[in-house]
Amino acid sequence: MDKNEKREITLSLNENTSLIENEFKDSQDIKTSYFTFKNKKAAAIFIETLINEEKLSKIIFERLPGVENTPGEISEVISSSTVTTEKNTDKIVDKLLNAYVVIFSEGSDQAICFSVAENLSRDMQEPGNEMVIRGAHNGFIEDLNTNIHLIRKRIANKNLAVKYFKVGKKTNTNIAIVYMNEIANPSLVQEIEKRIRAIESDMIFNPGYMEEFLEDQPSSPFPEMLMTERPDRAMANILDGRVALLTADSPTALILPSGFFTFYQSPDDYNSRFIAGSFYRMIRMFAFFIAIFFPALYIATISYHLEVIPGELIIPIKSSIERIPYPPIIEALIMELTIELIREAGIRLPSPIGQTIGIVGGLVIGDAVVQAGLVSNITIIVVAGTAVASFVVPSPEMNTAVRMLRFPFMFAAASFGYIGISLCFILMVMNLCKLEPFGSPYFAPLAPLQLSGLKDSLIRFPDWKMSKRPKEVHPEQTTSQGPNREWDKNDSGE
Amino acid sequence: MKYSIKLFLLCLLLLFTAGCWDQLRLNDVDLIYAMGIDKTEEGDFKATVSVPRSTGGQDSGQLTSDIFSTTGKTIRELRVNLDNTIGGLLDSSKIRVILVHRALAEEDLYTILDSFYRDPRAPLASKILITEEKAESLFQGITEKPELISEYFVDLVQSAERDAIVPVVNLQNICPVMLDRGRDFHLPLISSVSSSGGNSLVTGTALFTGKKMSGQLTNNESIIANLLSDIVSKNDKIIMTTNLPDNGQSESHGYITYQIDEYKTKMNIIPKEGSYEAEFDLHLFLNVLEYPPDKLSEHDTVAKLNQDVEDDLQILTDNTVKKLQESGSDLFGIRREIMAFHNDKFDEEEEAWKESYAEMAVNVNVEVEIIHHGIIN
Amino acid sequence: MIQENKQSISPRQFMIFILQTQIGAGFISLPFSVHTSERSSDGWITVLLIGIIIQILITLYSLLVKRFPSLTFFEIMTAVFGKFMGKAISAAYILFFLLIAGQILLVYCSVLEVWVFPQTPNWVIVSSMSLVALYLVKEKLQIISRYHTVICYVLIILPVLSLPAYANVEFRYLLPVGGSGVYTILSKIPDGFLSFIGFEVMLFLYPFVKGTNKQKYLAATYSNIFYTGYTTYFSLLTYIFFSPEELMLVPQPVLYILKAFTFPVFERVDILFLSTWTVLISSSLVSYAYLTSLGIKQTFGLRHHKTAAPFVLALCTLIALYPRNDLTVEKFLGQVTNLSLAFTIAVPALVFLFVLLFKKQKVST
């Protein structure tokens, strides 16, 4: 067989079936089932492992006897909305791989294709890594259609655009970008499309993989895209003019472009009263600083600037570290690494054992290490406080970034004391200012300063006050709501 | 990519430089908490320091204070000598209190403090006290050993501060005043209870003229001086007792104790034919704490008590002012006031000013008013 | 990519850029440099006067650059004086900026050496700062302005830290106002001038600012008002805290004030202040290093200022390491002061006169 011949199917049934079977020659899960329809021989080809056989027989085989005498083609018998006809072999192969059933009939050079996908996906559950107290408790699952369904259901608007792409030269993974027409900036969408098309990888493993192919500054410690498994978070960001990128078989949506403060917004903020919401927002920012600075400050203070410790406190601290043989940096590193070990071990182990590891690691090691005089109990307090603070961030990616960032700070503190911390801080702020994922400044609304944006960054204003979309994503429509609570003004006049 | 390599190199550089210079680890140092400075017979300085040390492990906080002393030509040399005497690295950045013997203060206080002002790590917030006896004997004489010797002295001063006997000052506060021609300062003065050493108590304040100590005030006089300088805070509890003149009211046991609740003070400099006169108005509002004869709701009694207390305080005040003038200590900043508002006395020699200050007419007009008398009449 | 003109900044960013360039190394010793006499502390009047002089200069500058709306001062030189002369003057400016950047590093290093790191080698202190600055100098003007904006929030910390000083102040040190004599007050102006330079970035950034001439002028004015107010505040505070006699002994009075305070959790505020000040220094250094690189780019026709940046910072480091002791530092600073008077007052004024006389005016392209 030469190649040109192969492109199109022929009138002969046997040739066609063997043609397709040849394409999948080593796959034993490709099945062909022959039947006769109006005395013509026909064959249905499908990949057994992708389709739902029960559905298939309902759609076609069970109906065949009843329609034997009515006029019409096979395609009219099939009760499915996805029926198409194909001639091209490559396309047919493609369909087969996407859980379609392909029917050839004798004397026809058109293959009838329809989808009988087996939907083996789990139930929607609350994503364990993004818990909220109140608010929707469903999350994305490993199915693209369901995920888009979840977003669509939340945004009943014709302007919600969904665009599909296939990436991965070998895996042919489906991905979709979802955004609001007339809100999201068209040039942003174009840029994203351009970058998606430029992916030349054989496979797309998961959204993190996608992120690395699309992001601007891979060397920055900060994540440039928000990953979320929460449809409500995705929806809110889409309405801010951002673009959500969904990958087939992954419950994670990438929100791009994301700014630094996006990572600190949790749906919970908007469910609580705005004062409480602001308070917890500030707690989170405070936690950011603690997680980064606390061990560094400890190291710098103990080894360079002991005069800053208050007089009443210095004696207890001194007696606590008096007999520790290691310099504070080593001491802190030992504990920080122990905590990272415990964390990593806890994730990998099944949850009952995971908890045990937490207790063994946290209590036993912590206590024993102090008893043995390897680490001072002040260090334990510092490291424990840091660990708690670093898990406050409502995004696992930012959480990792924060935990990574503290190590350079610790080294800087060990070499130059507070000045070293300052220098490191300068570098960090410079990096935050430099980042411009998809042309939207990462550190907005702080830099460049946008007063309207500040309403939803460090603190949270009442919802009806936030009538401007974040400027840094350059949305087409800048206002998100008209004047609210007009009745309030009328009342107060009387 | 290039950036990340550079960043990596920078981090590497940081790693290698770690722990090279200027490190002063808390485990290595011995902290001086209190320092006493005396003068030896040869004219050298003698320092006595208290270094708290914890015994026992991380959990048990047993504290003892070790006392060391040594001599030297300068204060900095003293520290070096001390460093050689004891094991660890001595660190003076946590000194809480400095005791200076009277004899040294009378020579020149700034000489002693210069090294503290010059050192970037020096504790400028520490307290400074002048001692009647040798500082060393005060250190040794504390009978009930407190955990920290420094705390003993700090508590002593702080309680005197709350009673408005001594001004709230630290090493830094006195420096501008010490170098200022226009104003002088006073410091807490302590001495031991018995002549053989032993526990200390605040006996008043040491008056300074410029950098030298030139006199002293008793507790009550210092209170009046503080009131006149308007540096008493609202929270201070000033309690005084007046001996009432016996005027036939035999049932009175002769004393009244009161608290000064509020006060107003005003300084007025009046130029007069080439010289100046200072006038003070001191208005005190009293709360009677103890007065057995009672009847404080009667107008006559109150008016009479007002008058009696006023007379008594007037005498005290006049004495105080006289002492100040004799010692040449311009506590109220009269010269500063003249300089500021009359643009005069800038270039007057120190001696000439001292003379004109001693001769200056300083009138204080004390007024007293009982405003409360507790929950019974 | 959402493309805007990457080389343009808003008037607000322009204002912050000028401000951050001004708040540099000289700030913590300004009250000492302009301290008048032992009679009374009138230095704050000098500070205000410098502020007024700078306002006049800003007006002059804006009248000058208005005629060449699309050119930086480097290019204006070439346009006015012809290629050779223009390049020569530009080169002089480049050297001047290099010196200023070096001076910032020098002061930074000497203050750190005296206050916290007596044993750390100077080259470590200086080069670590240069390396950090290099990371940003290579970037676009917009990103540098963004950094300056963030750093601006740091400015709030310093007055807050200074609040405990009010427990122990003596307002009479300021009296009689003008007691040190008009001549003394005026004669201190050059000494304080060095702490104020930075406003001349206006000449060089003008074409990059998006906005009307009036907006740009106002931005520079606000920045000047803020900086003058800020420094006057700190000068006044030092003058009422230290007696005139003591101030003679304290070269970094703003820092020294904080040494005496204790907060319950943090006993020594001066170290906190120094760390904060390091951040401010970085922004000032970045500004000057950027201007120098920009000058080299425009004068010698480089494609990108990025290429020049590492060399500029390396030179700054060398300049900062050159003086050996405190006295040579003083001498160096004195010379930089004279140069800054020449380059910020004399040369622009001459150029302005020249332009007025010969009516040289390039039509904006």
Short mmCIF file of N, CA and C in Angstrom, two decimals, chain A residues 210-313:
data_model
loop_
_atom_site.label_atom_id
_atom_site.label_comp_id
_atom_site.label_asym_id
_atom_site.label_seq_id
_atom_site.Cartn_x
_atom_site.Cartn_y
_atom_site.Cartn_z
N MET A 210 1.80 23.00 31.34
CA MET A 210 1.30 24.09 30.48
C MET A 210 1.89 25.40 30.94
N GLU A 211 1.87 25.60 32.26
CA GLU A 211 2.33 26.87 32.81
C GLU A 211 3.76 27.14 32.38
N GLU A 212 4.59 26.11 32.44
CA GLU A 212 5.99 26.32 32.10
C GLU A 212 6.16 26.66 30.64
N PHE A 213 5.26 26.16 29.79
CA PHE A 213 5.39 26.48 28.38
C PHE A 213 4.92 27.89 28.08
N LEU A 214 4.03 28.41 28.91
CA LEU A 214 3.41 29.68 28.58
C LEU A 214 4.01 30.87 29.31
N GLU A 215 4.65 30.65 30.46
CA GLU A 215 4.98 31.79 31.32
C GLU A 215 6.13 32.62 30.76
N ASP A 216 6.25 33.86 31.32
CA ASP A 216 7.24 34.79 30.82
C ASP A 216 8.61 34.60 31.45
N GLN A 217 8.63 34.45 32.77
CA GLN A 217 9.91 34.44 33.49
C GLN A 217 10.05 33.15 34.28
N PRO A 218 10.56 32.10 33.65
CA PRO A 218 10.61 30.83 34.36
C PRO A 218 11.53 30.86 35.58
N SER A 219 12.47 31.80 35.62
CA SER A 219 13.43 31.76 36.72
C SER A 219 12.94 32.47 37.97
N SER A 220 11.79 33.13 37.87
CA SER A 220 11.29 33.82 39.05
C SER A 220 10.76 32.81 40.06
N PRO A 221 10.93 33.10 41.35
CA PRO A 221 10.38 32.17 42.34
C PRO A 221 8.85 32.24 42.43
N PHE A 222 8.27 33.30 41.90
CA PHE A 222 6.83 33.48 42.09
C PHE A 222 6.04 32.83 40.97
N PRO A 223 4.94 32.18 41.31
CA PRO A 223 4.09 31.60 40.27
C PRO A 223 3.41 32.70 39.47
N GLU A 224 3.35 32.54 38.17
CA GLU A 224 2.75 33.59 37.36
C GLU A 224 1.30 33.29 36.99
N MET A 225 0.86 32.07 37.27
CA MET A 225 -0.53 31.73 36.97
C MET A 225 -1.15 31.09 38.20
N LEU A 226 -2.36 31.49 38.43
CA LEU A 226 -3.07 30.92 39.56
C LEU A 226 -3.65 29.59 39.14
N MET A 227 -3.41 28.54 39.92
CA MET A 227 -4.07 27.28 39.65
C MET A 227 -5.21 27.15 40.64
N THR A 228 -6.36 26.79 40.12
CA THR A 228 -7.46 26.63 41.05
C THR A 228 -8.31 25.45 40.65
N GLU A 229 -8.89 24.81 41.62
CA GLU A 229 -9.83 23.73 41.35
C GLU A 229 -11.23 24.16 41.69
N ARG A 230 -11.39 25.46 41.95
CA ARG A 230 -12.70 25.94 42.36
C ARG A 230 -13.36 26.68 41.21
N PRO A 231 -14.53 26.22 40.79
CA PRO A 231 -15.22 26.91 39.70
C PRO A 231 -15.57 28.37 40.07
N ASP A 232 -15.87 28.62 41.35
CA ASP A 232 -16.25 29.99 41.68
C ASP A 232 -15.07 30.94 41.57
N ARG A 233 -13.90 30.44 41.95
CA ARG A 233 -12.72 31.28 41.82
C ARG A 233 -12.41 31.54 40.34
N ALA A 234 -12.56 30.48 39.54
CA ALA A 234 -12.32 30.63 38.10
C ALA A 234 -13.29 31.65 37.53
N MET A 235 -14.56 31.53 37.92
CA MET A 235 -15.57 32.44 37.37
C MET A 235 -15.25 33.87 37.72
N ALA A 236 -14.92 34.13 38.97
CA ALA A 236 -14.65 35.50 39.38
C ALA A 236 -13.50 36.08 38.60
N ASN A 237 -12.49 35.27 38.36
CA ASN A 237 -11.34 35.77 37.61
C ASN A 237 -11.66 36.00 36.15
N ILE A 238 -12.53 35.11 35.59
CA ILE A 238 -12.93 35.31 34.20
C ILE A 238 -13.66 36.64 34.07
N LEU A 239 -14.49 36.94 35.05
CA LEU A 239 -15.23 38.20 34.98
C LEU A 239 -14.34 39.40 35.26
N ASP A 240 -13.16 39.17 35.78
CA ASP A 240 -12.21 40.28 35.94
C ASP A 240 -11.47 40.55 34.64
N GLY A 241 -11.74 39.74 33.64
CA GLY A 241 -11.06 39.95 32.36
C GLY A 241 -9.87 39.03 32.18
N ARG A 242 -9.77 38.02 33.03
CA ARG A 242 -8.67 37.08 32.86
C ARG A 242 -9.14 35.89 32.03
N VAL A 243 -8.22 35.04 31.68
CA VAL A 243 -8.53 33.90 30.85
C VAL A 243 -8.27 32.63 31.67
N ALA A 244 -9.23 31.72 31.62
CA ALA A 244 -9.02 30.45 32.31
C ALA A 244 -8.61 29.41 31.29
N LEU A 245 -7.63 28.61 31.63
CA LEU A 245 -7.16 27.58 30.72
C LEU A 245 -7.41 26.23 31.37
N LEU A 246 -8.23 25.42 30.71
CA LEU A 246 -8.58 24.12 31.27
C LEU A 246 -7.95 23.03 30.43
N THR A 247 -7.48 22.04 31.09
CA THR A 247 -6.85 20.93 30.39
C THR A 247 -7.70 19.69 30.59
N ALA A 248 -7.78 18.88 29.54
CA ALA A 248 -8.55 17.66 29.66
C ALA A 248 -7.93 16.78 30.74
N ASP A 249 -8.77 16.09 31.44
CA ASP A 249 -8.32 15.14 32.45
C ASP A 249 -7.48 15.77 33.54
N SER A 250 -7.80 17.00 33.85
CA SER A 250 -7.15 17.61 35.01
C SER A 250 -8.15 18.51 35.69
N PRO A 251 -8.23 18.43 37.00
CA PRO A 251 -9.22 19.24 37.69
C PRO A 251 -8.73 20.66 37.97
N THR A 252 -7.67 21.08 37.29
CA THR A 252 -7.09 22.36 37.64
C THR A 252 -7.26 23.36 36.50
N ALA A 253 -7.74 24.53 36.83
CA ALA A 253 -7.82 25.59 35.85
C ALA A 253 -6.66 26.54 36.09
N LEU A 254 -6.03 26.95 35.00
CA LEU A 254 -4.98 27.96 35.12
C LEU A 254 -5.62 29.31 34.86
N ILE A 255 -5.36 30.27 35.74
CA ILE A 255 -5.89 31.61 35.51
C ILE A 255 -4.73 32.47 35.05
N LEU A 256 -4.86 33.08 33.89
CA LEU A 256 -3.78 33.90 33.44
C LEU A 256 -4.28 35.21 32.85
N PRO A 257 -3.62 36.27 33.03
CA PRO A 257 -2.44 36.43 33.87
C PRO A 257 -2.86 36.66 35.33
N SER A 258 -2.08 36.19 36.26
CA SER A 258 -2.42 36.41 37.66
C SER A 258 -1.42 37.37 38.27
N GLY A 259 -1.91 38.18 39.16
CA GLY A 259 -1.01 39.08 39.88
C GLY A 259 -0.71 38.51 41.25
N PHE A 260 0.22 39.14 41.92
CA PHE A 260 0.63 38.67 43.24
C PHE A 260 -0.56 38.56 44.19
N PHE A 261 -1.44 39.57 44.15
CA PHE A 261 -2.52 39.60 45.13
C PHE A 261 -3.65 38.63 44.81
N THR A 262 -3.70 38.19 43.54
CA THR A 262 -4.70 37.18 43.20
C THR A 262 -4.52 35.94 44.06
N PHE A 263 -3.27 35.64 44.37
CA PHE A 263 -2.99 34.43 45.12
C PHE A 263 -3.45 34.54 46.57
N TYR A 264 -3.70 35.77 46.98
CA TYR A 264 -4.08 35.96 48.38
C TYR A 264 -5.58 36.15 48.56
N GLN A 265 -6.32 36.05 47.45
CA GLN A 265 -7.76 36.19 47.57
C GLN A 265 -8.37 34.80 47.71
N SER A 266 -9.24 34.68 48.69
CA SER A 266 -9.92 33.41 48.86
C SER A 266 -11.41 33.69 48.77
N PRO A 267 -12.19 32.75 48.21
CA PRO A 267 -13.63 32.98 48.13
C PRO A 267 -14.24 33.29 49.50
N ASP A 268 -13.59 32.81 50.53
CA ASP A 268 -14.08 33.06 51.88
C ASP A 268 -14.13 34.54 52.22
N ASP A 269 -13.18 35.29 51.66
CA ASP A 269 -13.13 36.72 51.96
C ASP A 269 -14.45 37.40 51.60
N TYR A 270 -15.03 36.94 50.50
CA TYR A 270 -16.21 37.63 50.01
C TYR A 270 -17.48 37.11 50.67
N ASN A 271 -17.34 36.02 51.40
CA ASN A 271 -18.50 35.50 52.09
C ASN A 271 -18.64 36.07 53.48
N SER A 272 -17.51 36.47 54.05
CA SER A 272 -17.60 37.03 55.39
C SER A 272 -17.86 38.53 55.27
N ARG A 273 -18.17 39.15 56.39
CA ARG A 273 -18.38 40.59 56.39
C ARG A 273 -17.09 41.27 55.97
N PHE A 274 -17.21 42.45 55.38
CA PHE A 274 -16.01 42.97 54.75
C PHE A 274 -14.93 43.33 55.76
N ILE A 275 -15.34 43.64 56.99
CA ILE A 275 -14.32 43.95 58.00
C ILE A 275 -13.52 42.69 58.31
N ALA A 276 -14.28 41.60 58.52
CA ALA A 276 -13.61 40.33 58.79
C ALA A 276 -12.79 39.91 57.58
N GLY A 277 -13.36 40.10 56.40
CA GLY A 277 -12.66 39.73 55.17
C GLY A 277 -11.33 40.47 55.07
N SER A 278 -11.37 41.77 55.34
CA SER A 278 -10.15 42.58 55.28
C SER A 278 -9.15 42.11 56.32
N PHE A 279 -9.68 41.80 57.50
CA PHE A 279 -8.80 41.38 58.58
C PHE A 279 -8.02 40.13 58.18
N TYR A 280 -8.76 39.13 57.62
CA TYR A 280 -8.06 37.91 57.27
C TYR A 280 -7.15 38.10 56.08
N ARG A 281 -7.53 39.04 55.20
CA ARG A 281 -6.63 39.37 54.09
C ARG A 281 -5.31 39.89 54.66
N MET A 282 -5.42 40.76 55.66
CA MET A 282 -4.21 41.33 56.23
C MET A 282 -3.41 40.27 56.98
N ILE A 283 -4.15 39.38 57.65
CA ILE A 283 -3.46 38.28 58.34
C ILE A 283 -2.62 37.48 57.35
N ARG A 284 -3.20 37.27 56.17
CA ARG A 284 -2.48 36.48 55.17
C ARG A 284 -1.23 37.21 54.69
N MET A 285 -1.36 38.54 54.48
CA MET A 285 -0.18 39.29 54.06
C MET A 285 0.87 39.28 55.15
N PHE A 286 0.40 39.38 56.38
CA PHE A 286 1.30 39.35 57.52
C PHE A 286 2.01 37.99 57.55
N ALA A 287 1.24 36.94 57.28
CA ALA A 287 1.81 35.59 57.27
C ALA A 287 2.87 35.49 56.19
N PHE A 288 2.65 36.16 55.08
CA PHE A 288 3.64 36.15 54.01
C PHE A 288 4.97 36.67 54.53
N PHE A 289 4.91 37.78 55.25
CA PHE A 289 6.13 38.37 55.78
C PHE A 289 6.76 37.49 56.85
N ILE A 290 5.91 36.94 57.73
CA ILE A 290 6.46 36.08 58.77
C ILE A 290 7.17 34.89 58.14
N ALA A 291 6.50 34.28 57.17
CA ALA A 291 7.04 33.07 56.58
C ALA A 291 8.39 33.34 55.93
N ILE A 292 8.55 34.55 55.38
CA ILE A 292 9.80 34.83 54.70
C ILE A 292 10.87 35.35 55.66
N PHE A 293 10.44 36.23 56.56
CA PHE A 293 11.44 36.94 57.36
C PHE A 293 11.78 36.29 58.69
N PHE A 294 10.86 35.55 59.26
CA PHE A 294 11.02 35.15 60.66
C PHE A 294 12.32 34.38 60.92
N PRO A 295 12.60 33.30 60.18
CA PRO A 295 13.86 32.60 60.47
C PRO A 295 15.07 33.48 60.19
N ALA A 296 14.97 34.29 59.13
CA ALA A 296 16.10 35.17 58.78
C ALA A 296 16.34 36.17 59.90
N LEU A 297 15.27 36.74 60.42
CA LEU A 297 15.40 37.71 61.50
C LEU A 297 16.03 37.07 62.72
N TYR A 298 15.59 35.84 62.98
CA TYR A 298 16.14 35.14 64.13
C TYR A 298 17.64 34.95 63.98
N ILE A 299 18.03 34.47 62.82
CA ILE A 299 19.45 34.22 62.58
C ILE A 299 20.25 35.51 62.69
N ALA A 300 19.74 36.55 62.04
CA ALA A 300 20.47 37.83 62.05
C ALA A 300 20.58 38.38 63.46
N THR A 301 19.50 38.27 64.21
CA THR A 301 19.52 38.83 65.56
C THR A 301 20.49 38.08 66.45
N ILE A 302 20.44 36.76 66.38
CA ILE A 302 21.28 35.98 67.27
C ILE A 302 22.75 36.13 66.91
N SER A 303 23.03 36.22 65.58
CA SER A 303 24.46 36.22 65.26
C SER A 303 25.02 37.61 65.00
N TYR A 304 24.20 38.63 64.80
CA TYR A 304 24.78 39.95 64.54
C TYR A 304 24.29 41.05 65.47
N HIS A 305 23.00 41.06 65.71
CA HIS A 305 22.45 42.25 66.36
C HIS A 305 21.82 41.91 67.70
N LEU A 306 22.59 41.31 68.59
CA LEU A 306 21.97 40.89 69.83
C LEU A 306 21.47 42.06 70.65
N GLU A 307 21.93 43.28 70.33
CA GLU A 307 21.49 44.42 71.13
C GLU A 307 20.02 44.78 70.89
N VAL A 308 19.41 44.22 69.87
CA VAL A 308 18.01 44.58 69.66
C VAL A 308 17.05 43.75 70.51
N ILE A 309 17.56 42.68 71.12
CA ILE A 309 16.67 41.87 71.96
C ILE A 309 16.41 42.65 73.25
N PRO A 310 15.16 42.77 73.65
CA PRO A 310 14.87 43.50 74.87
C PRO A 310 15.60 42.90 76.06
N GLY A 311 15.97 43.76 76.98
CA GLY A 311 16.77 43.34 78.13
C GLY A 311 16.16 42.21 78.92
N GLU A 312 14.82 42.20 79.03
CA GLU A 312 14.17 41.17 79.84
C GLU A 312 14.22 39.82 79.14
N LEU A 313 14.33 39.86 77.82
CA LEU A 313 14.20 38.64 77.04
C LEU A 313 15.55 38.00 76.76
#
